[in-house]
PDB file of C-alpha atoms in Angstrom:
ATOM      1  CA  MET A  15       0.000   0.000   0.000  1.00  0.00           C
ATOM      2  CA  LEU A  16       2.881   2.319   0.821  1.00  0.00           C
ATOM      3  CA  GLU A  17       4.290   1.609  -2.627  1.00  0.00           C
ATOM      4  CA  ALA A  18       0.947   2.520  -4.242  1.00  0.00           C
ATOM      5  CA  VAL A  19       0.952   5.858  -2.368  1.00  0.00           C
ATOM      6  CA  ARG A  20       4.504   6.600  -3.590  1.00  0.00           C
ATOM      7  CA  GLN A  21       3.528   5.790  -7.160  1.00  0.00           C
ATOM      8  CA  LEU A  22       0.439   7.988  -6.831  1.00  0.00           C
ATOM      9  CA  ARG A  23       2.548  10.885  -5.467  1.00  0.00           C
ATOM     10  CA  GLU A  24       5.049  10.421  -8.303  1.00  0.00           C
ATOM     11  CA  LYS A  25       2.195  10.524 -10.813  1.00  0.00           C
ATOM     12  CA  ILE A  26       0.848  13.686  -9.168  1.00  0.00           C
ATOM     13  CA  LYS A  27       4.301  15.330  -9.397  1.00  0.00           C
ATOM     14  CA  ASN A  28       4.616  14.323 -13.048  1.00  0.00           C
ATOM     15  CA  VAL A  29       1.145  15.648 -13.840  1.00  0.00           C
ATOM     16  CA  ALA A  30       1.884  18.889 -11.948  1.00  0.00           C
ATOM     17  CA  THR A  31       5.160  19.324 -13.880  1.00  0.00           C
ATOM     18  CA  ASP A  32       3.334  18.611 -17.120  1.00  0.00           C
ATOM     19  CA  VAL A  33       0.628  21.167 -16.207  1.00  0.00           C
ATOM     20  CA  ARG A  34       3.267  23.815 -15.412  1.00  0.00           C
ATOM     21  CA  SER A  35       5.111  23.212 -18.697  1.00  0.00           C
ATOM     22  CA  ARG A  36       1.831  23.404 -20.598  1.00  0.00           C
ATOM     23  CA  GLU A  37       0.944  26.625 -18.800  1.00  0.00           C
ATOM     24  CA  ASP A  38       4.331  28.058 -19.799  1.00  0.00           C
ATOM     25  CA  ILE A  39       3.770  27.014 -23.402  1.00  0.00           C
ATOM     26  CA  TYR A  40       0.285  28.511 -23.235  1.00  0.00           C
ATOM     27  CA  LYS A  41       1.683  31.816 -21.935  1.00  0.00           C
ATOM     28  CA  GLN A  42       4.320  31.858 -24.691  1.00  0.00           C
ATOM     29  CA  LEU A  43       1.702  31.158 -27.345  1.00  0.00           C
ATOM     30  CA  VAL A  44      -0.596  33.870 -26.006  1.00  0.00           C
ATOM     31  CA  ALA A  45       2.312  36.345 -25.940  1.00  0.00           C
ATOM     32  CA  GLU A  46       3.283  35.413 -29.495  1.00  0.00           C
ATOM     33  CA  TYR A  47      -0.327  35.700 -30.618  1.00  0.00           C
ATOM     34  CA  GLU A  48      -0.586  39.169 -29.056  1.00  0.00           C
ATOM     35  CA  ARG A  49       2.533  40.293 -30.932  1.00  0.00           C
ATOM     36  CA  THR A  50       1.221  39.246 -34.370  1.00  0.00           C
ATOM     37  CA  PRO A  51      -0.584  41.925 -36.397  1.00  0.00           C
ATOM     38  CA  ARG A  52      -4.339  41.617 -36.393  1.00  0.00           C
ATOM     39  CA  ASP A  53      -5.206  43.309 -39.652  1.00  0.00           C
ATOM     40  CA  VAL A  54      -3.634  42.545 -42.968  1.00  0.00           C
ATOM     41  CA  ASN A  55      -3.803  45.578 -45.199  1.00  0.00           C
ATOM     42  CA  ARG A  56      -4.849  43.932 -48.424  1.00  0.00           C
ATOM     43  CA  ALA A  57      -5.688  47.292 -49.970  1.00  0.00           C
ATOM     44  CA  ALA A  58      -2.043  48.358 -49.752  1.00  0.00           C
ATOM     45  CA  TYR A  59      -0.885  45.128 -51.403  1.00  0.00           C
ATOM     46  CA  THR A  60      -3.520  45.453 -54.108  1.00  0.00           C
ATOM     47  CA  LYS A  61      -2.572  49.084 -54.710  1.00  0.00           C
ATOM     48  CA  ARG A  62       1.115  48.157 -55.037  1.00  0.00           C
ATOM     49  CA  ILE A  63       0.301  45.349 -57.471  1.00  0.00           C
ATOM     50  CA  MET A  64      -1.806  47.750 -59.549  1.00  0.00           C
ATOM     51  CA  GLU A  65       1.078  50.264 -59.579  1.00  0.00           C
ATOM     52  CA  ILE A  66       3.454  47.564 -60.817  1.00  0.00           C
ATOM     53  CA  ILE A  67       1.007  46.548 -63.550  1.00  0.00           C
ATOM     54  CA  SER A  68       0.597  50.203 -64.545  1.00  0.00           C
ATOM     55  CA  ASN A  69       4.384  50.612 -64.762  1.00  0.00           C
ATOM     56  CA  ILE A  70       4.662  47.503 -66.919  1.00  0.00           C
ATOM     57  CA  ASN A  71       1.948  48.769 -69.269  1.00  0.00           C
ATOM     58  CA  ARG A  72       3.637  52.164 -69.531  1.00  0.00           C
ATOM     59  CA  GLN A  73       6.980  50.489 -70.277  1.00  0.00           C
ATOM     60  CA  ASN A  74       5.355  48.344 -72.966  1.00  0.00           C
ATOM     61  CA  LEU A  75       3.930  51.487 -74.600  1.00  0.00           C
ATOM     62  CA  ASP A  76       7.365  53.118 -74.476  1.00  0.00           C
ATOM     63  CA  ILE A  77       8.923  50.030 -76.051  1.00  0.00           C
ATOM     64  CA  GLN A  78       6.338  50.056 -78.843  1.00  0.00           C
ATOM     65  CA  LYS A  79       7.053  53.743 -79.477  1.00  0.00           C
ATOM     66  CA  VAL A  80      10.806  53.109 -79.666  1.00  0.00           C
ATOM     67  CA  LEU A  81      10.238  50.219 -82.077  1.00  0.00           C
ATOM     68  CA  ARG A  82       8.046  52.403 -84.323  1.00  0.00           C
ATOM     69  CA  ASP A  83      10.654  55.173 -84.272  1.00  0.00           C
ATOM     70  CA  THR A  84      13.404  52.680 -85.094  1.00  0.00           C
ATOM     71  CA  ARG A  85      11.433  51.306 -88.044  1.00  0.00           C
ATOM     72  CA  GLU A  86      10.790  54.826 -89.347  1.00  0.00           C
ATOM     73  CA  VAL A  87      14.452  55.776 -89.070  1.00  0.00           C
ATOM     74  CA  GLN A  88      15.487  52.541 -90.806  1.00  0.00           C
ATOM     75  CA  LYS A  89      13.037  53.234 -93.642  1.00  0.00           C
ATOM     76  CA  GLU A  90      14.396  56.758 -93.980  1.00  0.00           C
ATOM     77  CA  ILE A  91      17.988  55.491 -94.032  1.00  0.00           C
ATOM     78  CA  ASN A  92      17.102  52.940 -96.724  1.00  0.00           C
ATOM     79  CA  LEU A  93      15.293  55.611 -98.760  1.00  0.00           C
ATOM     80  CA  LEU A  94      18.195  58.035 -98.555  1.00  0.00           C
ATOM     81  CA  THR A  95      20.736  55.319 -99.375  1.00  0.00           C
ATOM     82  CA  GLY A  96      18.787  54.362-102.472  1.00  0.00           C
ATOM     83  CA  LYS A  97      18.464  58.002-103.486  1.00  0.00           C
ATOM     84  CA  LEU A  98      22.217  58.517-102.973  1.00  0.00           C
ATOM     85  CA  ASP A  99      23.071  55.478-105.088  1.00  0.00           C
ATOM     86  CA  ARG A 100      20.747  56.555-107.905  1.00  0.00           C
ATOM     87  CA  THR A 101      22.095  60.120-107.832  1.00  0.00           C
ATOM     88  CA  PHE A 102      25.668  58.870-107.876  1.00  0.00           C
ATOM     89  CA  THR A 103      24.966  56.556-110.796  1.00  0.00           C
ATOM     90  CA  VAL A 104      23.416  59.339-112.894  1.00  0.00           C
ATOM     91  CA  THR A 105      26.117  61.867-111.960  1.00  0.00           C
ATOM     92  CA  ASP A 106      28.847  59.280-112.548  1.00  0.00           C
ATOM     93  CA  GLU A 107      27.589  58.581-116.062  1.00  0.00           C
ATOM     94  CA  LEU A 108      27.348  62.274-116.932  1.00  0.00           C
ATOM     95  CA  ILE A 109      30.762  63.223-115.585  1.00  0.00           C
ATOM     96  CA  PHE A 110      32.466  60.081-116.952  1.00  0.00           C
ATOM     97  CA  LYS A 111      31.426  60.976-120.505  1.00  0.00           C
ATOM     98  CA  ASP A 112      33.026  64.408-120.183  1.00  0.00           C
ATOM     99  CA  ALA A 113      36.047  63.183-118.183  1.00  0.00           C
ATOM    100  CA  LYS A 114      37.577  61.758-121.340  1.00  0.00           C
ATOM    101  CA  LYS A 115      37.750  65.236-122.870  1.00  0.00           C
ATOM    102  CA  GLU A 116      38.898  67.596-120.091  1.00  0.00           C
ATOM    103  CA  GLU A 117      41.356  67.389-117.214  1.00  0.00           C
ATOM    104  CA  ALA A 118      39.189  69.496-114.852  1.00  0.00           C
ATOM    105  CA  VAL A 119      36.276  67.108-115.389  1.00  0.00           C
ATOM    106  CA  ARG A 120      38.563  64.168-114.550  1.00  0.00           C
ATOM    107  CA  LYS A 121      39.408  65.849-111.228  1.00  0.00           C
ATOM    108  CA  SER A 122      35.734  66.441-110.531  1.00  0.00           C
ATOM    109  CA  TYR A 123      35.088  62.757-111.339  1.00  0.00           C
ATOM    110  CA  LYS A 124      37.727  61.728-108.776  1.00  0.00           C
ATOM    111  CA  TYR A 125      36.148  64.095-106.241  1.00  0.00           C
ATOM    112  CA  LEU A 126      32.737  62.585-106.980  1.00  0.00           C
ATOM    113  CA  ALA A 127      34.087  59.089-106.405  1.00  0.00           C
ATOM    114  CA  THR A 128      35.701  60.224-103.138  1.00  0.00           C
ATOM    115  CA  LEU A 129      32.483  61.965-102.092  1.00  0.00           C
ATOM    116  CA  HIS A 130      30.484  58.836-102.836  1.00  0.00           C
ATOM    117  CA  GLU A 131      32.923  56.703-100.851  1.00  0.00           C
ATOM    118  CA  ASN A 132      32.738  59.130 -97.916  1.00  0.00           C
ATOM    119  CA  CYS A 133      28.934  59.127 -98.051  1.00  0.00           C
ATOM    120  CA  ASN A 134      28.916  55.322 -97.972  1.00  0.00           C
ATOM    121  CA  LEU A 135      31.329  55.404 -95.049  1.00  0.00           C
ATOM    122  CA  LEU A 136      29.064  57.887 -93.267  1.00  0.00           C
ATOM    123  CA  ILE A 137      26.036  55.664 -93.850  1.00  0.00           C
ATOM    124  CA  ARG A 138      27.900  52.623 -92.493  1.00  0.00           C
ATOM    125  CA  THR A 139      28.956  54.665 -89.470  1.00  0.00           C
ATOM    126  CA  VAL A 140      25.343  55.692 -88.816  1.00  0.00           C
ATOM    127  CA  GLU A 141      24.196  52.085 -89.182  1.00  0.00           C
ATOM    128  CA  ASP A 142      26.963  50.878 -86.855  1.00  0.00           C
ATOM    129  CA  THR A 143      26.043  53.570 -84.341  1.00  0.00           C
ATOM    130  CA  GLY A 144      22.431  52.420 -84.527  1.00  0.00           C
ATOM    131  CA  GLY A 145      23.534  48.832 -83.909  1.00  0.00           C
ATOM    132  CA  ILE A 146      25.622  49.887 -80.938  1.00  0.00           C
ATOM    133  CA  MET A 147      22.712  51.902 -79.532  1.00  0.00           C
ATOM    134  CA  ARG A 148      20.453  48.840 -79.904  1.00  0.00           C
ATOM    135  CA  GLU A 149      23.015  46.719 -78.077  1.00  0.00           C
ATOM    136  CA  ILE A 150      23.194  49.328 -75.304  1.00  0.00           C
ATOM    137  CA  ARG A 151      19.385  49.320 -74.993  1.00  0.00           C
ATOM    138  CA  ASP A 152      19.365  45.518 -74.948  1.00  0.00           C
ATOM    139  CA  LEU A 153      21.980  45.471 -72.187  1.00  0.00           C
ATOM    140  CA  GLU A 154      20.052  48.071 -70.202  1.00  0.00           C
ATOM    141  CA  ASP A 155      16.911  45.954 -70.612  1.00  0.00           C
ATOM    142  CA  GLN A 156      18.820  42.888 -69.430  1.00  0.00           C
ATOM    143  CA  ILE A 157      20.083  44.797 -66.403  1.00  0.00           C
ATOM    144  CA  GLU A 158      16.560  45.950 -65.603  1.00  0.00           C
ATOM    145  CA  SER A 159      15.230  42.447 -66.149  1.00  0.00           C
ATOM    146  CA  GLU A 160      17.821  40.973 -63.787  1.00  0.00           C
ATOM    147  CA  SER A 161      17.046  43.543 -61.110  1.00  0.00           C
ATOM    148  CA  ASN A 162      13.323  42.834 -61.595  1.00  0.00           C
ATOM    149  CA  LYS A 163      14.024  39.133 -61.195  1.00  0.00           C
ATOM    150  CA  LYS A 164      15.672  39.875 -57.884  1.00  0.00           C
ATOM    151  CA  THR A 165      12.666  41.959 -56.902  1.00  0.00           C
ATOM    152  CA  LEU A 166      10.360  39.177 -58.006  1.00  0.00           C
ATOM    153  CA  ALA A 167      12.392  36.639 -56.028  1.00  0.00           C
ATOM    154  CA  ASN A 168      12.232  38.897 -52.972  1.00  0.00           C
ATOM    155  CA  LEU A 169       8.472  39.292 -53.373  1.00  0.00           C
ATOM    156  CA  GLN A 170       8.057  35.540 -53.682  1.00  0.00           C
ATOM    157  CA  ARG A 171      10.182  34.995 -50.588  1.00  0.00           C
ATOM    158  CA  ILE A 172       8.137  37.582 -48.662  1.00  0.00           C
ATOM    159  CA  LEU A 173       4.913  35.948 -49.811  1.00  0.00           C
ATOM    160  CA  ALA A 174       6.190  32.528 -48.739  1.00  0.00           C
ATOM    161  CA  ASP A 175       7.229  33.960 -45.355  1.00  0.00           C
ATOM    162  CA  TYR A 176       3.826  35.582 -44.968  1.00  0.00           C
ATOM    163  CA  GLN A 177       2.034  32.348 -45.816  1.00  0.00           C
ATOM    164  CA  GLN A 178       4.251  30.440 -43.368  1.00  0.00           C
ATOM    165  CA  MET A 179       3.496  33.004 -40.658  1.00  0.00           C
ATOM    166  CA  ARG A 180      -0.249  32.673 -41.285  1.00  0.00           C
ATOM    167  CA  LYS A 181       0.084  28.895 -41.108  1.00  0.00           C
ATOM    168  CA  GLU A 182       1.978  29.138 -37.816  1.00  0.00           C
ATOM    169  CA  ASN A 183      -0.608  31.570 -36.443  1.00  0.00           C
ATOM    170  CA  THR A 184      -3.361  29.125 -37.346  1.00  0.00           C
ATOM    171  CA  GLN A 185      -1.472  26.307 -35.631  1.00  0.00           C
ATOM    172  CA  LEU A 186      -0.944  28.440 -32.551  1.00  0.00           C
ATOM    173  CA  LEU A 187      -4.621  29.347 -32.426  1.00  0.00           C
ATOM    174  CA  ASN A 188      -5.540  25.679 -32.731  1.00  0.00           C
ATOM    175  CA  GLN A 189      -3.139  24.823 -29.912  1.00  0.00           C
ATOM    176  CA  LEU A 190      -4.665  27.574 -27.758  1.00  0.00           C
ATOM    177  CA  LYS A 191      -8.170  26.302 -28.442  1.00  0.00           C
ATOM    178  CA  GLN A 192      -7.163  22.763 -27.540  1.00  0.00           C
ATOM    179  CA  GLN A 193      -5.860  23.818 -24.163  1.00  0.00           C
TER     180      GLN A 193
END
């Protein structure tokens, strides 16, 4: 009988210790619950998302405008190049006929050939400059894209953290309800 009393007292001590530890856990959970924000400002998140979408739409419009401008400039370059070639051909034929007769006309023919060569060089330089500018824009777009990817990754991480926090809050509330 004495042994049964000792076992009963041991059980009572164990239960009391268990109750105290559960009360401590309960107090910690209540304190943690009190620290968590009560209201989630969905309007602010929605507003920010709408701002991002608006920025993307504005950037797309800007891109379309740049593409239209580029096409127009390319058409103008092609038109002027064709006009230059046709003008050179006609002028070349006219001056070449007379170059056989006079020395001054031969000099002017050489100057015409040099002028034509310089014009072609100028056109190539403009085209090369355009190509370099396109490459610069592409690199700037890549830089922006990479920084947006980092932003997107950060947003995804924040969203995952937020969802995890909500899950933990739900678990804590369930634990509180069970006790």
